[in-house]
Amino acid sequence: MRNPKILVLSGSARAGSYNSQLAALAAKKLAILDAKVTRISLKDYPLPIYDGDLEEVDGVPENAETLKKLFAEHDGVFIACPEYNAGITPLLKNALDWISRVKGPGDAYRGKVFAVGAASPGGFGGMRGLIGMRTILEVGLGAMVLPQMVSVAKASASFNERGDLTDERASANLDKMVDALLRATRIELSH
């Protein structure tokens, strides 16, 4: 059986983003365990704000088609989800919405395994945004999302100079989530 292909991204394009650091660490841990990891930045795939009238006139943007293809080509997806005002970032929501509008072969959300995590300077570790993210992925898009999540509170002091987590509980939860993602994608590959 081939090693799972995992797409890793952050819902933030901000320089120094804690969620981008979390995505990088998840990618590193997945690669160490022999997953084929593709890490992307949504900053490299700019999209206009979703508008049905725009879609009707101009069609789906090329970057949405590229993102859909990337999602469809992978067995699993890890998304580091920043929390903005108890929700997910407009950047991430907009990308997910545009991807859902792409017609054609392959499915971006069904038939693969999703895992989510968040890093936040606050005490809740992005948990409120993760709840919203799960609802969007599971209810709105029909994705299978693992129950294991990682939530990094007080993120400004939670990463060391090598990019590893200093918070033992968050680090253990990341390891459990990575393990669950690999196990679930291997099960999907065996069917």
XYZ file of C-alpha atoms in Angstrom:
191
model
C 0.000 0.000 0.000
C 1.289 3.469 -0.857
C 1.892 6.080 1.803
C -0.989 8.526 2.320
C -0.883 11.877 0.558
C -1.705 14.667 3.007
C -2.387 18.305 2.126
C -1.479 20.781 4.886
C -2.548 24.425 4.993
C -3.221 27.318 7.303
C -6.249 29.583 7.219
C -3.910 32.526 7.749
C -1.634 34.263 5.268
C -0.164 36.598 7.902
C 3.609 36.649 8.316
C 4.475 35.050 11.642
C 1.092 33.333 11.942
C 0.874 30.864 14.826
C -1.401 28.710 12.677
C 1.169 28.634 9.893
C 3.676 27.484 12.527
C 1.224 24.779 13.599
C 0.734 23.720 9.962
C 4.518 23.522 9.482
C 4.889 21.373 12.599
C 2.045 19.059 11.546
C 3.633 18.725 8.095
C 6.981 17.846 9.686
C 5.434 15.209 11.948
C 3.444 13.689 9.073
C 6.543 13.521 6.857
C 8.572 11.844 9.623
C 5.877 9.147 9.668
C 6.248 8.631 5.886
C 3.231 10.545 4.639
C 3.653 12.333 1.320
C 3.033 15.903 2.451
C 2.122 18.898 0.320
C 2.103 22.170 2.250
C 0.470 25.194 0.667
C -0.303 28.782 1.553
C -3.661 30.267 0.582
C -1.720 33.476 -0.093
C -0.446 31.781 -3.271
C -4.031 31.252 -4.524
C -5.763 34.651 -4.335
C -9.515 34.587 -4.915
C -12.166 37.292 -5.122
C -14.840 37.276 -2.420
C -17.397 34.680 -3.476
C -20.266 36.248 -5.423
C -22.801 34.215 -7.397
C -23.180 36.995 -9.965
C -19.410 37.074 -10.494
C -19.392 33.313 -10.906
C -22.211 33.484 -13.457
C -20.399 36.123 -15.554
C -16.757 35.045 -15.200
C -17.022 31.425 -14.081
C -15.002 29.865 -11.297
C -11.532 31.423 -10.850
C -8.553 29.364 -11.980
C -7.100 29.385 -8.445
C -10.276 27.746 -7.118
C -9.902 25.022 -9.748
C -6.257 24.543 -8.761
C -7.151 24.310 -5.074
C -9.948 21.836 -5.785
C -7.508 19.674 -7.745
C -5.027 19.779 -4.853
C -7.707 18.763 -2.346
C -8.982 15.995 -4.648
C -5.487 14.552 -5.218
C -4.846 14.020 -1.506
C -6.116 11.316 0.841
C -6.229 13.611 3.834
C -6.139 17.296 4.683
C -4.918 19.099 7.793
C -6.115 22.672 8.231
C -4.735 24.986 10.900
C -7.663 27.306 11.569
C -7.134 30.755 13.065
C -10.037 32.063 15.107
C -11.393 35.504 14.245
C -14.207 36.720 16.512
C -15.210 33.147 17.452
C -15.252 32.035 13.794
C -12.883 31.105 10.995
C -10.978 33.554 8.836
C -12.656 35.077 5.778
C -9.641 33.864 3.745
C -10.281 30.232 4.664
C -14.080 30.380 4.361
C -13.847 32.053 0.962
C -11.398 29.424 -0.337
C -13.619 26.571 0.898
C -16.682 28.185 -0.692
C -14.998 28.698 -4.076
C -13.608 25.146 -4.058
C -17.140 23.843 -3.509
C -18.269 25.600 -6.714
C -15.785 23.805 -9.007
C -17.426 21.203 -11.222
C -15.603 18.298 -12.793
C -13.851 15.098 -11.790
C -12.674 14.357 -8.286
C -14.130 15.475 -5.004
C -12.476 18.000 -2.745
C -14.336 17.065 0.430
C -15.890 13.585 0.265
C -13.838 10.403 0.304
C -10.947 11.875 2.263
C -10.133 12.501 5.881
C -9.863 15.979 7.409
C -8.125 17.000 10.619
C -8.183 20.444 12.164
C -6.210 22.370 14.712
C -5.740 25.918 15.918
C -3.174 28.073 17.645
C -4.241 31.270 19.366
C -2.646 33.839 21.645
C -5.761 33.583 23.834
C -6.617 31.068 26.506
C -9.160 29.084 24.467
C -6.611 28.030 21.830
C -8.924 28.753 18.912
C -11.500 26.215 20.098
C -14.513 28.389 19.180
C -13.260 28.682 15.607
C -12.615 24.924 15.448
C -16.234 24.221 16.335
C -17.342 26.423 13.437
C -14.793 24.820 11.129
C -16.098 21.345 11.934
C -19.662 22.491 11.160
C -18.618 23.936 7.790
C -16.644 20.848 6.787
C -19.048 18.190 8.092
C -22.501 19.716 7.670
C -21.878 22.165 4.849
C -19.424 20.226 2.702
C -19.993 16.579 3.660
C -16.410 15.953 4.767
C -15.315 13.382 7.315
C -13.521 15.226 10.132
C -11.597 13.355 12.805
C -12.688 13.900 16.396
C -9.045 14.410 17.419
C -8.078 18.092 17.256
C -5.168 20.134 18.493
C -5.732 23.436 20.258
C -2.721 25.553 21.208
C -3.513 28.268 23.761
C -1.139 31.151 24.527
C 0.584 30.392 21.230
C 3.019 33.292 21.518
C 4.852 31.268 24.190
C 4.026 27.760 22.925
C 6.559 27.277 20.114
C 10.312 27.032 20.631
C 12.988 28.269 18.213
C 12.856 24.940 16.280
C 9.092 25.324 15.774
C 8.196 22.524 18.191
C 5.489 22.900 20.812
C 6.638 23.566 24.364
C 3.192 22.856 25.832
C 3.249 19.107 26.581
C -0.531 18.690 26.417
C -0.830 20.452 23.042
C 2.160 18.479 21.732
C 0.588 15.183 22.827
C -2.728 16.180 21.201
C -0.918 17.020 17.953
C 0.787 13.620 17.999
C -2.584 11.891 18.587
C -4.193 13.868 15.757
C -1.332 13.084 13.335
C -1.523 9.397 14.254
C -5.320 9.346 13.820
C -5.063 11.123 10.449
C -2.535 8.598 9.156
C -4.510 5.609 10.468
C -7.770 6.889 8.963
C -6.229 7.661 5.563
C -4.585 4.224 5.461
C -7.966 2.631 6.195
C -9.526 4.654 3.356
C -6.699 3.585 1.021
C -7.285 -0.083 1.843
C -10.920 0.057 0.638
